[in-house]
Amino acid sequence: MIIAKTSEEIELMRESALIVSKTLGMLAGEVKPGVTTLQLDALAETFIRDHGAVPGFLGLYDFPNSLCMSPNAQVVHGIPNTTPLEEGDIISIDCGALKNEFYGDHAYTFAVGEVSPEVQKLLEVTKESLYVGIRQFKAGNRVGDVGYAIQKYTEDHGYGVVRELVGHGLGRNMHEDPEMPNYGKRGRGKKFVEGMVVAIEPMINMGTRRIKQLKDGWTILTADGKPSAHFEHDVALVNGKPELLSTFKFIYEALGIDSDEELEFRQ
Ligand code: MG
Ligand code: MG
C-alpha cells in the first residue's frame, strides 16, 4: 500500500534527505586515489551522527556499515573495505540517514581522478536517465511510465538495465510501496498519488544487464565485469509534480561543477 505523506512529513523527509546530500558532498572532497572505502565509511558515519541523525543502512537487514560502496563492476550493496581507490576507478556511494523517524536514501557515482571517456559517458547517461525517470513521476502517471523512460533512454545508449534491484517508496521505512523498477511498460503498474515519496535509482551497466552476487551475501556485480553506475534521488509528488528532496548541489560545490539540472524539480 502506498503511504502518502502530509506536507509536514515531507518537510521532515527533506531534512533527512538533506543530511544524506551533505554527507555525499563531504565525501566528494575525500574521494581520491589512495583512500579506502572503509575510511570514507567512518567519515560518513561521524558526519551523519554529528548532524543529529543515525546512519540509515547500518544494521538494516544486518548490513555491517553506514555506506554501500560499490566500485567499478560492483552495482550496489558493496561493503566498505581496506582496498585503496585507484586513479580511473569509479565508486558508487549509496548513503542513508534516519532522522525524526524518516529516512533519506541517496546515491552518486564518483569518478576517482580521470576516468576513460567511455566510463565518463556511462556516468553522464546514467545520471541523465535519473532525471528522465523523475520527469515521469507526476499526477496521472504510473510506476511503469518511470521505468519505461529510464529503460528506453539507457538501452538506446546500448547499456544494460539491472532488473533484480529497483527503486522504492520511502518514509518511516527505508523500503515502502511501490517498487520502482528502472524498466517497464508505459501506463502499467500502480498509479501515483499526491504526497507519496519515492527513491528513484537507475542502476545501469555498461555491458550486459546480468548480475551476480558475491559470497558475502551483499555485493552485487556485473556478470561481465564491466562497470556499472548508480544515481539516486528522493522525490515527493507535490501539486502533481515531482519535487526533489535530495540534492547533488553539495557534491557540485565540492567538485567545482556548475549545474542547473535540478531547477526544474524545485517548487
Ligand atoms: Mg540508496
Ligand atoms: Mg534506495
PDB file of C-alpha atoms in Angstrom, residues 54-240:
ATOM      1  CA  VAL A  54      21.575   7.812  12.511  1.00  0.00           C
ATOM      2  CA  PRO A  55      23.156   6.014   9.543  1.00  0.00           C
ATOM      3  CA  GLY A  56      20.219   4.519   7.693  1.00  0.00           C
ATOM      4  CA  PHE A  57      21.921   1.397   6.387  1.00  0.00           C
ATOM      5  CA  LEU A  58      23.971   0.399   9.451  1.00  0.00           C
ATOM      6  CA  GLY A  59      22.305  -2.753  10.770  1.00  0.00           C
ATOM      7  CA  LEU A  60      19.452  -2.549   8.268  1.00  0.00           C
ATOM      8  CA  TYR A  61      18.858  -6.181   7.252  1.00  0.00           C
ATOM      9  CA  ASP A  62      22.160  -6.667   9.162  1.00  0.00           C
ATOM     10  CA  PHE A  63      24.225  -4.572   6.713  1.00  0.00           C
ATOM     11  CA  PRO A  64      27.582  -4.041   8.504  1.00  0.00           C
ATOM     12  CA  ASN A  65      28.390  -0.411   7.576  1.00  0.00           C
ATOM     13  CA  SER A  66      26.978   3.078   7.044  1.00  0.00           C
ATOM     14  CA  LEU A  67      27.638   3.307   3.309  1.00  0.00           C
ATOM     15  CA  CYS A  68      27.181   0.909   0.434  1.00  0.00           C
ATOM     16  CA  MET A  69      30.420   1.305  -1.521  1.00  0.00           C
ATOM     17  CA  SER A  70      30.427  -0.270  -4.962  1.00  0.00           C
ATOM     18  CA  PRO A  71      33.495   0.338  -7.143  1.00  0.00           C
ATOM     19  CA  ASN A  72      33.745  -0.332 -10.887  1.00  0.00           C
ATOM     20  CA  ALA A  73      31.950  -3.596 -11.764  1.00  0.00           C
ATOM     21  CA  GLN A  74      30.072  -3.609  -8.464  1.00  0.00           C
ATOM     22  CA  VAL A  75      26.495  -2.450  -8.995  1.00  0.00           C
ATOM     23  CA  VAL A  76      25.225  -1.845  -5.460  1.00  0.00           C
ATOM     24  CA  HIS A  77      25.457  -3.115  -1.855  1.00  0.00           C
ATOM     25  CA  GLY A  78      29.272  -3.300  -1.814  1.00  0.00           C
ATOM     26  CA  ILE A  79      30.753  -3.485   1.684  1.00  0.00           C
ATOM     27  CA  PRO A  80      33.430  -0.908   2.607  1.00  0.00           C
ATOM     28  CA  ASN A  81      36.913  -2.421   2.835  1.00  0.00           C
ATOM     29  CA  THR A  82      40.625  -1.565   3.075  1.00  0.00           C
ATOM     30  CA  THR A  83      41.376  -1.617  -0.671  1.00  0.00           C
ATOM     31  CA  PRO A  84      42.534   1.861  -1.764  1.00  0.00           C
ATOM     32  CA  LEU A  85      40.722   3.533  -4.644  1.00  0.00           C
ATOM     33  CA  GLU A  86      42.852   3.993  -7.746  1.00  0.00           C
ATOM     34  CA  GLU A  87      43.048   6.649 -10.440  1.00  0.00           C
ATOM     35  CA  GLY A  88      40.494   5.799 -13.118  1.00  0.00           C
ATOM     36  CA  ASP A  89      38.135   3.905 -10.793  1.00  0.00           C
ATOM     37  CA  ILE A  90      34.521   4.808 -10.296  1.00  0.00           C
ATOM     38  CA  ILE A  91      32.868   4.434  -6.906  1.00  0.00           C
ATOM     39  CA  SER A  92      29.121   4.296  -6.374  1.00  0.00           C
ATOM     40  CA  ILE A  93      28.307   5.593  -2.906  1.00  0.00           C
ATOM     41  CA  ASP A  94      24.836   4.915  -1.539  1.00  0.00           C
ATOM     42  CA  CYS A  95      24.017   6.608   1.760  1.00  0.00           C
ATOM     43  CA  GLY A  96      21.044   6.528   4.120  1.00  0.00           C
ATOM     44  CA  ALA A  97      20.119   8.599   7.160  1.00  0.00           C
ATOM     45  CA  LEU A  98      17.331   8.318   9.693  1.00  0.00           C
ATOM     46  CA  LYS A  99      16.138  11.423  11.497  1.00  0.00           C
ATOM     47  CA  ASN A 100      12.766  12.270  13.079  1.00  0.00           C
ATOM     48  CA  GLU A 101      11.739   8.698  12.228  1.00  0.00           C
ATOM     49  CA  PHE A 102      12.069   9.306   8.476  1.00  0.00           C
ATOM     50  CA  TYR A 103      14.670   8.002   6.083  1.00  0.00           C
ATOM     51  CA  GLY A 104      16.730   9.719   3.413  1.00  0.00           C
ATOM     52  CA  ASP A 105      18.366   7.490   0.765  1.00  0.00           C
ATOM     53  CA  HIS A 106      20.505   8.941  -1.982  1.00  0.00           C
ATOM     54  CA  ALA A 107      23.397   7.847  -4.185  1.00  0.00           C
ATOM     55  CA  TYR A 108      26.031   9.168  -6.572  1.00  0.00           C
ATOM     56  CA  THR A 109      28.750   7.533  -8.659  1.00  0.00           C
ATOM     57  CA  PHE A 110      32.046   9.405  -8.421  1.00  0.00           C
ATOM     58  CA  ALA A 111      34.984   9.331 -10.798  1.00  0.00           C
ATOM     59  CA  VAL A 112      38.303   8.804  -8.997  1.00  0.00           C
ATOM     60  CA  GLY A 113      40.613  11.207 -10.793  1.00  0.00           C
ATOM     61  CA  GLU A 114      40.408  10.904 -14.567  1.00  0.00           C
ATOM     62  CA  VAL A 115      38.275   8.111 -15.991  1.00  0.00           C
ATOM     63  CA  SER A 116      38.141   6.844 -19.571  1.00  0.00           C
ATOM     64  CA  PRO A 117      35.753   8.623 -21.975  1.00  0.00           C
ATOM     65  CA  GLU A 118      33.515   5.555 -22.181  1.00  0.00           C
ATOM     66  CA  VAL A 119      33.197   5.378 -18.410  1.00  0.00           C
ATOM     67  CA  GLN A 120      32.532   9.113 -18.248  1.00  0.00           C
ATOM     68  CA  LYS A 121      29.745   8.578 -20.772  1.00  0.00           C
ATOM     69  CA  LEU A 122      28.228   5.830 -18.615  1.00  0.00           C
ATOM     70  CA  LEU A 123      28.160   8.220 -15.644  1.00  0.00           C
ATOM     71  CA  GLU A 124      26.560  11.020 -17.660  1.00  0.00           C
ATOM     72  CA  VAL A 125      23.920   8.838 -19.289  1.00  0.00           C
ATOM     73  CA  THR A 126      23.003   7.126 -16.006  1.00  0.00           C
ATOM     74  CA  LYS A 127      22.625  10.446 -14.201  1.00  0.00           C
ATOM     75  CA  GLU A 128      20.558  11.874 -17.035  1.00  0.00           C
ATOM     76  CA  SER A 129      18.372   8.752 -17.002  1.00  0.00           C
ATOM     77  CA  LEU A 130      17.556   9.548 -13.379  1.00  0.00           C
ATOM     78  CA  TYR A 131      16.084  12.892 -14.451  1.00  0.00           C
ATOM     79  CA  VAL A 132      14.383  11.312 -17.459  1.00  0.00           C
ATOM     80  CA  GLY A 133      12.664   8.998 -14.982  1.00  0.00           C
ATOM     81  CA  ILE A 134      11.842  11.706 -12.432  1.00  0.00           C
ATOM     82  CA  ARG A 135      10.076  13.753 -15.155  1.00  0.00           C
ATOM     83  CA  GLN A 136       7.555  10.915 -15.465  1.00  0.00           C
ATOM     84  CA  PHE A 137       6.818  10.891 -11.730  1.00  0.00           C
ATOM     85  CA  LYS A 138       3.731  13.085 -11.986  1.00  0.00           C
ATOM     86  CA  ALA A 139      -0.020  13.041 -11.457  1.00  0.00           C
ATOM     87  CA  GLY A 140      -1.845  10.697 -13.803  1.00  0.00           C
ATOM     88  CA  ASN A 141       1.215   8.542 -14.461  1.00  0.00           C
ATOM     89  CA  ARG A 142       2.048   5.088 -13.178  1.00  0.00           C
ATOM     90  CA  VAL A 143       5.114   3.191 -11.989  1.00  0.00           C
ATOM     91  CA  GLY A 144       5.656   1.758 -15.479  1.00  0.00           C
ATOM     92  CA  ASP A 145       5.976   5.233 -17.012  1.00  0.00           C
ATOM     93  CA  VAL A 146       9.087   5.984 -14.948  1.00  0.00           C
ATOM     94  CA  GLY A 147      10.618   2.570 -15.614  1.00  0.00           C
ATOM     95  CA  TYR A 148       9.891   2.746 -19.319  1.00  0.00           C
ATOM     96  CA  ALA A 149      11.534   6.164 -19.640  1.00  0.00           C
ATOM     97  CA  ILE A 150      14.719   5.091 -17.847  1.00  0.00           C
ATOM     98  CA  GLN A 151      14.935   1.816 -19.774  1.00  0.00           C
ATOM     99  CA  LYS A 152      14.372   3.461 -23.157  1.00  0.00           C
ATOM    100  CA  TYR A 153      16.918   6.201 -22.550  1.00  0.00           C
ATOM    101  CA  THR A 154      19.695   3.904 -21.322  1.00  0.00           C
ATOM    102  CA  GLU A 155      19.089   0.990 -23.694  1.00  0.00           C
ATOM    103  CA  ASP A 156      19.201   3.450 -26.609  1.00  0.00           C
ATOM    104  CA  HIS A 157      22.806   4.056 -25.488  1.00  0.00           C
ATOM    105  CA  GLY A 158      23.465   0.319 -25.589  1.00  0.00           C
ATOM    106  CA  TYR A 159      23.565  -0.145 -21.829  1.00  0.00           C
ATOM    107  CA  GLY A 160      22.061  -2.888 -19.648  1.00  0.00           C
ATOM    108  CA  VAL A 161      19.333  -2.112 -17.114  1.00  0.00           C
ATOM    109  CA  VAL A 162      19.557  -4.176 -13.944  1.00  0.00           C
ATOM    110  CA  ARG A 163      16.250  -5.955 -13.284  1.00  0.00           C
ATOM    111  CA  GLU A 164      16.765  -7.610  -9.931  1.00  0.00           C
ATOM    112  CA  LEU A 165      17.160  -4.387  -7.938  1.00  0.00           C
ATOM    113  CA  VAL A 166      14.710  -1.498  -8.031  1.00  0.00           C
ATOM    114  CA  GLY A 167      13.838   1.887  -6.548  1.00  0.00           C
ATOM    115  CA  HIS A 168      11.153   2.114  -3.897  1.00  0.00           C
ATOM    116  CA  GLY A 169       8.769   4.146  -1.816  1.00  0.00           C
ATOM    117  CA  LEU A 170      10.450   5.869   1.126  1.00  0.00           C
ATOM    118  CA  GLY A 171       9.243   7.123   4.503  1.00  0.00           C
ATOM    119  CA  ARG A 172       9.248   5.714   8.021  1.00  0.00           C
ATOM    120  CA  ASN A 173      10.659   2.623   6.366  1.00  0.00           C
ATOM    121  CA  MET A 174      13.637   2.500   4.017  1.00  0.00           C
ATOM    122  CA  HIS A 175      11.652   0.392   1.602  1.00  0.00           C
ATOM    123  CA  GLU A 176       7.946   1.084   1.155  1.00  0.00           C
ATOM    124  CA  ASP A 177       5.462   0.520  -1.625  1.00  0.00           C
ATOM    125  CA  PRO A 178       5.657   0.881  -4.525  1.00  0.00           C
ATOM    126  CA  GLU A 179       8.651  -0.853  -6.043  1.00  0.00           C
ATOM    127  CA  MET A 180      10.087   1.447  -8.726  1.00  0.00           C
ATOM    128  CA  PRO A 181      11.805  -0.679 -11.395  1.00  0.00           C
ATOM    129  CA  ASN A 182      14.114   1.008 -13.889  1.00  0.00           C
ATOM    130  CA  TYR A 183      12.337  -0.845 -16.690  1.00  0.00           C
ATOM    131  CA  GLY A 184       8.707  -1.300 -17.565  1.00  0.00           C
ATOM    132  CA  LYS A 185       5.783  -0.566 -19.791  1.00  0.00           C
ATOM    133  CA  ARG A 186       4.024   2.751 -20.172  1.00  0.00           C
ATOM    134  CA  GLY A 187       0.676   3.036 -18.390  1.00  0.00           C
ATOM    135  CA  ARG A 188       1.274  -0.072 -16.267  1.00  0.00           C
ATOM    136  CA  GLY A 189       1.640  -0.525 -12.537  1.00  0.00           C
ATOM    137  CA  LYS A 190       0.447   1.440  -9.537  1.00  0.00           C
ATOM    138  CA  LYS A 191      -0.875   4.941 -10.071  1.00  0.00           C
ATOM    139  CA  PHE A 192       0.993   7.799  -8.414  1.00  0.00           C
ATOM    140  CA  VAL A 193      -0.743   9.631  -5.563  1.00  0.00           C
ATOM    141  CA  GLU A 194      -0.210  13.140  -4.227  1.00  0.00           C
ATOM    142  CA  GLY A 195       2.175  13.237  -1.247  1.00  0.00           C
ATOM    143  CA  MET A 196       3.953   9.959  -1.967  1.00  0.00           C
ATOM    144  CA  VAL A 197       7.748   9.888  -1.763  1.00  0.00           C
ATOM    145  CA  VAL A 198       9.954   7.584  -3.794  1.00  0.00           C
ATOM    146  CA  ALA A 199      13.635   6.843  -4.224  1.00  0.00           C
ATOM    147  CA  ILE A 200      14.295   6.645  -7.959  1.00  0.00           C
ATOM    148  CA  GLU A 201      17.620   4.953  -8.615  1.00  0.00           C
ATOM    149  CA  PRO A 202      18.757   3.699 -12.004  1.00  0.00           C
ATOM    150  CA  MET A 203      21.455   1.008 -11.810  1.00  0.00           C
ATOM    151  CA  ILE A 204      22.925   0.895 -15.299  1.00  0.00           C
ATOM    152  CA  ASN A 205      25.589  -1.463 -16.654  1.00  0.00           C
ATOM    153  CA  MET A 206      27.947  -0.620 -19.490  1.00  0.00           C
ATOM    154  CA  GLY A 207      27.545  -4.161 -20.838  1.00  0.00           C
ATOM    155  CA  THR A 208      25.109  -6.929 -20.010  1.00  0.00           C
ATOM    156  CA  ARG A 209      22.255  -6.311 -17.593  1.00  0.00           C
ATOM    157  CA  ARG A 210      23.079  -9.658 -15.979  1.00  0.00           C
ATOM    158  CA  ILE A 211      24.425  -9.589 -12.442  1.00  0.00           C
ATOM    159  CA  LYS A 212      25.908 -11.941  -9.883  1.00  0.00           C
ATOM    160  CA  GLN A 213      26.364 -11.781  -6.144  1.00  0.00           C
ATOM    161  CA  LEU A 214      29.481 -12.298  -4.064  1.00  0.00           C
ATOM    162  CA  LYS A 215      29.554 -14.913  -1.330  1.00  0.00           C
ATOM    163  CA  ASP A 216      29.428 -12.111   1.253  1.00  0.00           C
ATOM    164  CA  GLY A 217      25.668 -12.188   0.658  1.00  0.00           C
ATOM    165  CA  TRP A 218      25.602  -8.475  -0.243  1.00  0.00           C
ATOM    166  CA  THR A 219      27.786  -7.309  -3.094  1.00  0.00           C
ATOM    167  CA  ILE A 220      26.063  -7.231  -6.481  1.00  0.00           C
ATOM    168  CA  LEU A 221      28.354  -7.042  -9.514  1.00  0.00           C
ATOM    169  CA  THR A 222      28.028  -7.209 -13.277  1.00  0.00           C
ATOM    170  CA  ALA A 223      28.244 -10.691 -14.775  1.00  0.00           C
ATOM    171  CA  ASP A 224      30.647  -9.498 -17.493  1.00  0.00           C
ATOM    172  CA  GLY A 225      32.941  -7.479 -15.217  1.00  0.00           C
ATOM    173  CA  LYS A 226      32.204  -4.201 -16.996  1.00  0.00           C
ATOM    174  CA  PRO A 227      31.475  -1.036 -14.970  1.00  0.00           C
ATOM    175  CA  SER A 228      28.093  -0.100 -13.537  1.00  0.00           C
ATOM    176  CA  ALA A 229      26.753   3.272 -12.370  1.00  0.00           C
ATOM    177  CA  HIS A 230      24.094   4.232  -9.817  1.00  0.00           C
ATOM    178  CA  PHE A 231      22.434   7.591  -9.151  1.00  0.00           C
ATOM    179  CA  GLU A 232      19.523   8.108  -6.756  1.00  0.00           C
ATOM    180  CA  HIS A 233      17.277  10.957  -5.673  1.00  0.00           C
ATOM    181  CA  ASP A 234      14.422  11.162  -3.153  1.00  0.00           C
ATOM    182  CA  VAL A 235      11.386  12.714  -4.822  1.00  0.00           C
ATOM    183  CA  ALA A 236       7.974  13.800  -3.467  1.00  0.00           C
ATOM    184  CA  LEU A 237       4.851  14.206  -5.553  1.00  0.00           C
ATOM    185  CA  VAL A 238       3.694  17.748  -4.703  1.00  0.00           C
ATOM    186  CA  ASN A 239       0.977  19.621  -6.596  1.00  0.00           C
ATOM    187  CA  GLY A 240       1.020  16.763  -9.075  1.00  0.00           C
TER     188      GLY A 240
END
